[in-house]
């Protein structure tokens, strides 16, 4: 079956602009999580959606927002871009907890560069 | 405070050497995953361990879950350049994933 698809793969934006990233999870997966990855900072959790509801949120400013649609596809939006938002943005999908275990499957990521 | 601490943070070794990376926590987990990430790509799931003391092998990679299910190790035998990447451990209590700080491995030909 198809894996997690993120679009676009690469994006260059100007400071102050806004951007929307898209993630299509594996068919049947209802949980979608977003992460920001920068050198030296590891994977920073942004938020998680399950069945169109935001279940968990990381410690990021309100400029970062997301949503999930009824088909489980998810988008994240960053408004008023700052240079520090340059990063690899990763989306992961999962089935959710099944007998106490779950596994995340990642997309290839969107490389965002803010200039 | 980081839920999962990995060590070492960086590792550079010659092809053919053996190595072990560690993932430690003070909390108990029902399962733990290991991922490998190559530059510019998303992490790829390697293995999930669920039982205390469990050992799983994936070719030259051996994964062990601690008896108390608080820690895990990844041992690579006869490392090859293709093993180069960032190794991440992760847990998902309650469904939200928490990733370790990562071990960046470079295998020099």
mmCIF file of N, CA and C in Angstrom, chain A residues 42-103:
data_model
loop_
_atom_site.group_PDB
_atom_site.id
_atom_site.type_symbol
_atom_site.label_atom_id
_atom_site.label_comp_id
_atom_site.label_asym_id
_atom_site.label_seq_id
_atom_site.Cartn_x
_atom_site.Cartn_y
_atom_site.Cartn_z
ATOM 1 N N UNK A 42 16.789 18.071 16.900
ATOM 2 C CA UNK A 42 16.039 16.824 16.865
ATOM 3 C C UNK A 42 14.636 17.027 16.339
ATOM 4 N N UNK A 43 13.789 16.058 16.620
ATOM 5 C CA UNK A 43 12.393 16.107 16.180
ATOM 6 C C UNK A 43 11.564 16.819 17.237
ATOM 7 N N UNK A 44 11.035 17.967 16.875
ATOM 8 C CA UNK A 44 10.199 18.737 17.788
ATOM 9 C C UNK A 44 8.732 18.526 17.406
ATOM 10 N N UNK A 45 7.941 18.072 18.364
ATOM 11 C CA UNK A 45 6.540 17.753 18.129
ATOM 12 C C UNK A 45 5.718 19.024 17.971
ATOM 13 N N UNK A 46 4.941 19.093 16.891
ATOM 14 C CA UNK A 46 4.079 20.247 16.653
ATOM 15 C C UNK A 46 2.659 19.976 17.136
ATOM 16 N N UNK A 47 2.005 18.991 16.531
ATOM 17 C CA UNK A 47 0.652 18.611 16.952
ATOM 18 C C UNK A 47 0.280 17.272 16.356
ATOM 19 N N UNK A 48 -0.779 16.710 16.909
ATOM 20 C CA UNK A 48 -1.300 15.426 16.452
ATOM 21 C C UNK A 48 -2.804 15.530 16.272
ATOM 22 N N UNK A 49 -3.278 14.984 15.160
ATOM 23 C CA UNK A 49 -4.703 14.942 14.886
ATOM 24 C C UNK A 49 -5.169 13.501 14.799
ATOM 25 N N UNK A 50 -6.355 13.274 15.308
ATOM 26 C CA UNK A 50 -6.979 11.944 15.237
ATOM 27 C C UNK A 50 -8.444 12.162 14.930
ATOM 28 N N UNK A 51 -8.896 11.581 13.833
ATOM 29 C CA UNK A 51 -10.293 11.735 13.417
ATOM 30 C C UNK A 51 -10.736 13.194 13.458
ATOM 31 N N UNK A 52 -9.965 14.044 12.840
ATOM 32 C CA UNK A 52 -10.256 15.470 12.625
ATOM 33 C C UNK A 52 -10.147 16.318 13.886
ATOM 34 N N UNK A 53 -9.723 15.737 14.993
ATOM 35 C CA UNK A 53 -9.601 16.481 16.242
ATOM 36 C C UNK A 53 -8.137 16.574 16.661
ATOM 37 N N UNK A 54 -7.740 17.768 17.080
ATOM 38 C CA UNK A 54 -6.380 17.916 17.580
ATOM 39 C C UNK A 54 -6.319 17.317 18.977
ATOM 40 N N UNK A 55 -5.514 16.264 19.130
ATOM 41 C CA UNK A 55 -5.443 15.577 20.426
ATOM 42 C C UNK A 55 -4.314 16.088 21.292
ATOM 43 N N UNK A 56 -3.205 16.449 20.649
ATOM 44 C CA UNK A 56 -2.039 16.900 21.392
ATOM 45 C C UNK A 56 -1.392 18.056 20.644
ATOM 46 N N UNK A 57 -0.749 18.940 21.407
ATOM 47 C CA UNK A 57 -0.096 20.089 20.800
ATOM 48 C C UNK A 57 1.237 20.305 21.479
ATOM 49 N N UNK A 58 2.249 20.586 20.691
ATOM 50 C CA UNK A 58 3.572 20.870 21.229
ATOM 51 C C UNK A 58 3.700 22.323 21.609
ATOM 52 N N UNK A 59 4.897 22.690 21.993
ATOM 53 C CA UNK A 59 5.154 24.032 22.488
ATOM 54 C C UNK A 59 5.632 24.946 21.362
ATOM 55 N N UNK A 60 4.750 25.267 20.472
ATOM 56 C CA UNK A 60 5.054 26.161 19.353
ATOM 57 C C UNK A 60 4.089 27.334 19.390
ATOM 58 N N UNK A 61 4.517 28.485 18.837
ATOM 59 C CA UNK A 61 3.624 29.661 18.847
ATOM 60 C C UNK A 61 2.388 29.435 17.990
ATOM 61 N N UNK A 62 1.405 30.304 18.192
ATOM 62 C CA UNK A 62 0.137 30.192 17.496
ATOM 63 C C UNK A 62 0.229 30.375 15.987
ATOM 64 N N UNK A 63 1.397 30.820 15.506
ATOM 65 C CA UNK A 63 1.577 30.952 14.051
ATOM 66 C C UNK A 63 1.523 29.581 13.365
ATOM 67 N N UNK A 64 1.743 28.552 14.142
ATOM 68 C CA UNK A 64 1.707 27.184 13.620
ATOM 69 C C UNK A 64 0.336 26.594 13.912
ATOM 70 N N UNK A 65 -0.343 26.175 12.873
ATOM 71 C CA UNK A 65 -1.670 25.593 13.054
ATOM 72 C C UNK A 65 -1.843 24.430 12.094
ATOM 73 N N UNK A 66 -2.847 23.633 12.339
ATOM 74 C CA UNK A 66 -3.087 22.502 11.466
ATOM 75 C C UNK A 66 -4.542 22.128 11.443
ATOM 76 N N UNK A 67 -4.847 21.187 10.590
ATOM 77 C CA UNK A 67 -6.191 20.633 10.569
ATOM 78 C C UNK A 67 -6.150 19.273 9.891
ATOM 79 N N UNK A 68 -7.201 18.511 10.118
ATOM 80 C CA UNK A 68 -7.308 17.203 9.492
ATOM 81 C C UNK A 68 -8.698 17.085 8.880
ATOM 82 N N UNK A 69 -8.735 16.523 7.706
ATOM 83 C CA UNK A 69 -9.988 16.388 6.981
ATOM 84 C C UNK A 69 -10.609 15.013 7.227
ATOM 85 N N UNK A 70 -11.840 14.848 6.757
ATOM 86 C CA UNK A 70 -12.561 13.598 7.006
ATOM 87 C C UNK A 70 -11.892 12.393 6.361
ATOM 88 N N UNK A 71 -11.081 12.608 5.341
ATOM 89 C CA UNK A 71 -10.362 11.493 4.700
ATOM 90 C C UNK A 71 -8.991 11.273 5.360
ATOM 91 N N UNK A 72 -8.764 11.900 6.499
ATOM 92 C CA UNK A 72 -7.535 11.814 7.307
ATOM 93 C C UNK A 72 -6.371 12.629 6.759
ATOM 94 N N UNK A 73 -6.497 13.176 5.575
ATOM 95 C CA UNK A 73 -5.438 14.044 5.070
ATOM 96 C C UNK A 73 -5.296 15.245 6.014
ATOM 97 N N UNK A 74 -4.086 15.721 6.130
ATOM 98 C CA UNK A 74 -3.844 16.813 7.071
ATOM 99 C C UNK A 74 -3.042 17.927 6.405
ATOM 100 N N UNK A 75 -3.249 19.116 6.887
ATOM 101 C CA UNK A 75 -2.466 20.263 6.454
ATOM 102 C C UNK A 75 -1.933 20.985 7.676
ATOM 103 N N UNK A 76 -0.762 21.572 7.531
ATOM 104 C CA UNK A 76 -0.292 22.479 8.555
ATOM 105 C C UNK A 76 0.031 23.818 7.901
ATOM 106 N N UNK A 77 -0.210 24.852 8.643
ATOM 107 C CA UNK A 77 -0.026 26.201 8.142
ATOM 108 C C UNK A 77 0.909 26.972 9.074
ATOM 109 N N UNK A 78 1.792 27.721 8.479
ATOM 110 C CA UNK A 78 2.638 28.613 9.272
ATOM 111 C C UNK A 78 2.438 30.019 8.718
ATOM 112 N N UNK A 79 2.013 30.916 9.568
ATOM 113 C CA UNK A 79 1.794 32.301 9.131
ATOM 114 C C UNK A 79 2.966 33.173 9.561
ATOM 115 N N UNK A 80 3.076 34.310 8.922
ATOM 116 C CA UNK A 80 4.118 35.282 9.246
ATOM 117 C C UNK A 80 5.466 34.587 9.451
ATOM 118 N N UNK A 81 5.949 33.980 8.393
ATOM 119 C CA UNK A 81 7.171 33.187 8.466
ATOM 120 C C UNK A 81 8.362 33.989 8.974
ATOM 121 N N UNK A 82 9.171 33.302 9.781
ATOM 122 C CA UNK A 82 10.415 33.868 10.289
ATOM 123 C C UNK A 82 11.574 33.021 9.781
ATOM 124 N N UNK A 83 12.768 33.621 9.770
ATOM 125 C CA UNK A 83 13.940 32.899 9.287
ATOM 126 C C UNK A 83 14.136 31.591 10.060
ATOM 127 N N UNK A 84 13.836 31.617 11.339
ATOM 128 C CA UNK A 84 14.005 30.449 12.194
ATOM 129 C C UNK A 84 13.038 29.320 11.914
ATOM 130 N N UNK A 85 12.067 29.559 11.045
ATOM 131 C CA UNK A 85 11.117 28.496 10.682
ATOM 132 C C UNK A 85 11.691 27.579 9.607
ATOM 133 N N UNK A 86 12.843 27.932 9.074
ATOM 134 C CA UNK A 86 13.494 27.080 8.087
ATOM 135 C C UNK A 86 13.814 25.736 8.731
ATOM 136 N N UNK A 87 13.309 24.679 8.128
ATOM 137 C CA UNK A 87 13.460 23.352 8.746
ATOM 138 C C UNK A 87 12.906 22.291 7.816
ATOM 139 N N UNK A 88 13.115 21.054 8.217
ATOM 140 C CA UNK A 88 12.446 19.923 7.566
ATOM 141 C C UNK A 88 11.184 19.631 8.368
ATOM 142 N N UNK A 89 10.040 19.688 7.721
ATOM 143 C CA UNK A 89 8.776 19.413 8.390
ATOM 144 C C UNK A 89 8.329 18.004 8.011
ATOM 145 N N UNK A 90 8.147 17.192 9.026
ATOM 146 C CA UNK A 90 7.812 15.785 8.831
ATOM 147 C C UNK A 90 6.409 15.486 9.319
ATOM 148 N N UNK A 91 5.750 14.656 8.561
ATOM 149 C CA UNK A 91 4.425 14.176 8.923
ATOM 150 C C UNK A 91 4.526 12.682 9.153
ATOM 151 N N UNK A 92 3.830 12.196 10.149
ATOM 152 C CA UNK A 92 3.819 10.761 10.429
ATOM 153 C C UNK A 92 2.389 10.300 10.631
ATOM 154 N N UNK A 93 2.080 9.138 10.114
ATOM 155 C CA UNK A 93 0.747 8.586 10.351
ATOM 156 C C UNK A 93 0.852 7.290 11.137
ATOM 157 N N UNK A 94 -0.184 6.992 11.868
ATOM 158 C CA UNK A 94 -0.218 5.746 12.632
ATOM 159 C C UNK A 94 -1.663 5.298 12.802
ATOM 160 N N UNK A 95 -1.803 4.031 13.167
ATOM 161 C CA UNK A 95 -3.140 3.489 13.413
ATOM 162 C C UNK A 95 -3.691 3.972 14.739
ATOM 163 N N UNK A 96 -2.770 4.355 15.642
ATOM 164 C CA UNK A 96 -3.175 4.635 17.012
ATOM 165 C C UNK A 96 -2.827 3.412 17.841
ATOM 166 N N UNK A 97 -3.055 3.477 19.120
ATOM 167 C CA UNK A 97 -2.683 2.388 20.016
ATOM 168 C C UNK A 97 -3.479 1.122 19.725
ATOM 169 N N UNK A 98 -2.758 0.015 19.527
ATOM 170 C CA UNK A 98 -3.381 -1.281 19.353
ATOM 171 C C UNK A 98 -2.693 -2.223 20.328
ATOM 172 N N UNK A 99 -3.415 -2.677 21.326
ATOM 173 C CA UNK A 99 -2.843 -3.541 22.353
ATOM 174 C C UNK A 99 -1.578 -2.937 22.937
ATOM 175 N N UNK A 100 -1.623 -1.654 23.222
ATOM 176 C CA UNK A 100 -0.522 -0.988 23.905
ATOM 177 C C UNK A 100 0.662 -0.632 23.025
ATOM 178 N N UNK A 101 0.575 -0.843 21.741
ATOM 179 C CA UNK A 101 1.694 -0.491 20.879
ATOM 180 C C UNK A 101 1.199 0.248 19.645
ATOM 181 N N UNK A 102 2.063 1.080 19.103
ATOM 182 C CA UNK A 102 1.762 1.795 17.875
ATOM 183 C C UNK A 102 3.075 2.152 17.212
ATOM 184 N N UNK A 103 3.039 2.377 15.918
ATOM 185 C CA UNK A 103 4.238 2.685 15.163
ATOM 186 C C UNK A 103 3.943 3.849 14.231
#
